[in-house]
Amino acid sequence: MGLATANLYALDTNERLELLESAMIEQATTPAQKSAVSEYLANIAKEKVEMAQALRDRAGSTRGGKALSQMNEKKELLRRAEALEKEAKKYQTISMDLSQGSMRVAQN
């Protein structure tokens, strides 16, 4: 038991969230549960898109300083924005799948 707990603490926050989200998705069986999980995931996707846009805006602004430093920071901000957008697409896809699944269950 202690070893399992130690392994849980070894996971970073993102991995923990992914495990919790996976568990929520797997445990959602009723249309109401699927709808709630779908809405939750859609909200996460929206937040990630907003954060990506904020990073892109920040990458586009000038703050003074060395050109090379600014260029490197811009590249990093754009890389992070792209990663967030990929995550958002994943969440949107799962959300839509759950939403469609809850509609099919409700129709049956």
PDB file of C-alpha atoms in Angstrom:
ATOM      1  CA  MET A   1       0.000   0.000   0.000  1.00  0.00           C
ATOM      2  CA  GLY A   2       2.785   2.425   0.875  1.00  0.00           C
ATOM      3  CA  LEU A   3       4.580   1.681  -2.376  1.00  0.00           C
ATOM      4  CA  ALA A   4       1.459   2.437  -4.409  1.00  0.00           C
ATOM      5  CA  THR A   5       1.051   5.740  -2.578  1.00  0.00           C
ATOM      6  CA  ALA A   6       4.691   6.612  -3.174  1.00  0.00           C
ATOM      7  CA  ASN A   7       4.217   5.974  -6.886  1.00  0.00           C
ATOM      8  CA  LEU A   8       1.191   8.255  -6.940  1.00  0.00           C
ATOM      9  CA  TYR A   9       3.261  11.090  -5.512  1.00  0.00           C
ATOM     10  CA  ALA A  10       5.905  10.485  -8.154  1.00  0.00           C
ATOM     11  CA  LEU A  11       3.408  11.487 -10.834  1.00  0.00           C
ATOM     12  CA  ASP A  12       3.328  15.116 -11.838  1.00  0.00           C
ATOM     13  CA  THR A  13       0.151  17.165 -11.658  1.00  0.00           C
ATOM     14  CA  ASN A  14      -0.699  16.719 -15.334  1.00  0.00           C
ATOM     15  CA  GLU A  15      -0.436  12.950 -15.106  1.00  0.00           C
ATOM     16  CA  ARG A  16      -2.680  12.935 -12.037  1.00  0.00           C
ATOM     17  CA  LEU A  17      -5.268  15.046 -13.834  1.00  0.00           C
ATOM     18  CA  GLU A  18      -5.176  12.753 -16.856  1.00  0.00           C
ATOM     19  CA  LEU A  19      -5.723   9.723 -14.629  1.00  0.00           C
ATOM     20  CA  LEU A  20      -8.643  11.397 -12.864  1.00  0.00           C
ATOM     21  CA  GLU A  21     -10.180  12.492 -16.153  1.00  0.00           C
ATOM     22  CA  SER A  22      -9.803   8.996 -17.585  1.00  0.00           C
ATOM     23  CA  ALA A  23     -11.527   7.577 -14.538  1.00  0.00           C
ATOM     24  CA  MET A  24     -14.367  10.099 -14.866  1.00  0.00           C
ATOM     25  CA  ILE A  25     -14.832   9.225 -18.534  1.00  0.00           C
ATOM     26  CA  GLU A  26     -14.835   5.481 -17.859  1.00  0.00           C
ATOM     27  CA  GLN A  27     -17.245   5.758 -14.932  1.00  0.00           C
ATOM     28  CA  ALA A  28     -19.764   7.965 -16.753  1.00  0.00           C
ATOM     29  CA  THR A  29     -22.548   5.566 -17.681  1.00  0.00           C
ATOM     30  CA  THR A  30     -25.803   7.502 -17.524  1.00  0.00           C
ATOM     31  CA  PRO A  31     -26.699  10.244 -19.996  1.00  0.00           C
ATOM     32  CA  ALA A  32     -26.551  12.828 -17.195  1.00  0.00           C
ATOM     33  CA  GLN A  33     -23.086  11.713 -16.123  1.00  0.00           C
ATOM     34  CA  LYS A  34     -21.828  11.680 -19.713  1.00  0.00           C
ATOM     35  CA  SER A  35     -23.289  15.124 -20.271  1.00  0.00           C
ATOM     36  CA  ALA A  36     -21.629  16.498 -17.128  1.00  0.00           C
ATOM     37  CA  VAL A  37     -18.240  15.013 -18.031  1.00  0.00           C
ATOM     38  CA  SER A  38     -18.627  16.256 -21.604  1.00  0.00           C
ATOM     39  CA  GLU A  39     -19.340  19.784 -20.366  1.00  0.00           C
ATOM     40  CA  TYR A  40     -16.370  19.633 -17.998  1.00  0.00           C
ATOM     41  CA  LEU A  41     -14.032  18.550 -20.804  1.00  0.00           C
ATOM     42  CA  ALA A  42     -15.439  21.197 -23.159  1.00  0.00           C
ATOM     43  CA  ASN A  43     -14.707  23.847 -20.517  1.00  0.00           C
ATOM     44  CA  ILE A  44     -11.147  22.596 -20.141  1.00  0.00           C
ATOM     45  CA  ALA A  45     -10.729  22.758 -23.920  1.00  0.00           C
ATOM     46  CA  LYS A  46     -12.028  26.331 -23.921  1.00  0.00           C
ATOM     47  CA  GLU A  47      -9.595  27.321 -21.154  1.00  0.00           C
ATOM     48  CA  LYS A  48      -6.677  25.781 -23.041  1.00  0.00           C
ATOM     49  CA  VAL A  49      -7.611  27.652 -26.228  1.00  0.00           C
ATOM     50  CA  GLU A  50      -7.809  30.904 -24.238  1.00  0.00           C
ATOM     51  CA  MET A  51      -4.412  30.255 -22.632  1.00  0.00           C
ATOM     52  CA  ALA A  52      -2.934  29.472 -26.050  1.00  0.00           C
ATOM     53  CA  GLN A  53      -4.293  32.739 -27.420  1.00  0.00           C
ATOM     54  CA  ALA A  54      -2.832  34.643 -24.463  1.00  0.00           C
ATOM     55  CA  LEU A  55       0.568  33.054 -25.161  1.00  0.00           C
ATOM     56  CA  ARG A  56       0.307  33.966 -28.846  1.00  0.00           C
ATOM     57  CA  ASP A  57      -0.587  37.545 -27.911  1.00  0.00           C
ATOM     58  CA  ARG A  58       2.351  37.688 -25.539  1.00  0.00           C
ATOM     59  CA  ALA A  59       4.654  36.258 -28.215  1.00  0.00           C
ATOM     60  CA  GLY A  60       3.561  39.002 -30.584  1.00  0.00           C
ATOM     61  CA  SER A  61       4.324  41.873 -28.221  1.00  0.00           C
ATOM     62  CA  THR A  62       7.733  43.501 -27.869  1.00  0.00           C
ATOM     63  CA  ARG A  63       9.213  44.075 -24.443  1.00  0.00           C
ATOM     64  CA  GLY A  64      12.633  45.445 -25.212  1.00  0.00           C
ATOM     65  CA  GLY A  65      15.892  43.643 -24.647  1.00  0.00           C
ATOM     66  CA  LYS A  66      18.147  41.616 -26.867  1.00  0.00           C
ATOM     67  CA  ALA A  67      16.752  40.477 -30.200  1.00  0.00           C
ATOM     68  CA  LEU A  68      18.007  36.910 -29.823  1.00  0.00           C
ATOM     69  CA  SER A  69      16.477  36.597 -26.375  1.00  0.00           C
ATOM     70  CA  GLN A  70      13.151  37.919 -27.660  1.00  0.00           C
ATOM     71  CA  MET A  71      13.209  35.563 -30.630  1.00  0.00           C
ATOM     72  CA  ASN A  72      13.877  32.560 -28.382  1.00  0.00           C
ATOM     73  CA  GLU A  73      11.123  33.589 -25.974  1.00  0.00           C
ATOM     74  CA  LYS A  74       8.712  34.054 -28.876  1.00  0.00           C
ATOM     75  CA  LYS A  75       9.524  30.575 -30.214  1.00  0.00           C
ATOM     76  CA  GLU A  76       8.967  29.054 -26.772  1.00  0.00           C
ATOM     77  CA  LEU A  77       5.663  30.873 -26.276  1.00  0.00           C
ATOM     78  CA  LEU A  78       4.437  29.768 -29.698  1.00  0.00           C
ATOM     79  CA  ARG A  79       5.530  26.178 -28.987  1.00  0.00           C
ATOM     80  CA  ARG A  80       3.600  26.197 -25.715  1.00  0.00           C
ATOM     81  CA  ALA A  81       0.561  27.726 -27.438  1.00  0.00           C
ATOM     82  CA  GLU A  82       0.620  25.000 -30.080  1.00  0.00           C
ATOM     83  CA  ALA A  83       0.864  22.302 -27.398  1.00  0.00           C
ATOM     84  CA  LEU A  84      -2.131  23.795 -25.573  1.00  0.00           C
ATOM     85  CA  GLU A  85      -4.139  23.880 -28.794  1.00  0.00           C
ATOM     86  CA  LYS A  86      -3.367  20.193 -29.407  1.00  0.00           C
ATOM     87  CA  GLU A  87      -4.529  19.366 -25.888  1.00  0.00           C
ATOM     88  CA  ALA A  88      -7.669  21.446 -26.427  1.00  0.00           C
ATOM     89  CA  LYS A  89      -8.478  19.490 -29.595  1.00  0.00           C
ATOM     90  CA  LYS A  90      -8.085  16.236 -27.673  1.00  0.00           C
ATOM     91  CA  TYR A  91     -10.471  17.458 -24.973  1.00  0.00           C
ATOM     92  CA  GLN A  92     -12.969  18.722 -27.561  1.00  0.00           C
ATOM     93  CA  THR A  93     -12.945  15.376 -29.361  1.00  0.00           C
ATOM     94  CA  ILE A  94     -13.519  13.413 -26.166  1.00  0.00           C
ATOM     95  CA  SER A  95     -16.205  15.867 -25.092  1.00  0.00           C
ATOM     96  CA  MET A  96     -18.040  15.512 -28.400  1.00  0.00           C
ATOM     97  CA  ASP A  97     -17.768  11.713 -28.268  1.00  0.00           C
ATOM     98  CA  LEU A  98     -19.243  11.674 -24.758  1.00  0.00           C
ATOM     99  CA  SER A  99     -21.966  14.096 -25.748  1.00  0.00           C
ATOM    100  CA  GLN A 100     -22.950  11.942 -28.725  1.00  0.00           C
ATOM    101  CA  GLY A 101     -22.786   8.842 -26.546  1.00  0.00           C
ATOM    102  CA  SER A 102     -25.124  10.345 -23.988  1.00  0.00           C
ATOM    103  CA  MET A 103     -27.588  11.244 -26.757  1.00  0.00           C
ATOM    104  CA  ARG A 104     -27.523   7.687 -28.104  1.00  0.00           C
ATOM    105  CA  VAL A 105     -28.148   6.259 -24.617  1.00  0.00           C
ATOM    106  CA  ALA A 106     -31.004   8.711 -24.054  1.00  0.00           C
ATOM    107  CA  GLN A 107     -32.617   7.758 -27.376  1.00  0.00           C
ATOM    108  CA  ASN A 108     -32.525   4.044 -26.587  1.00  0.00           C
TER     109      ASN A 108
END
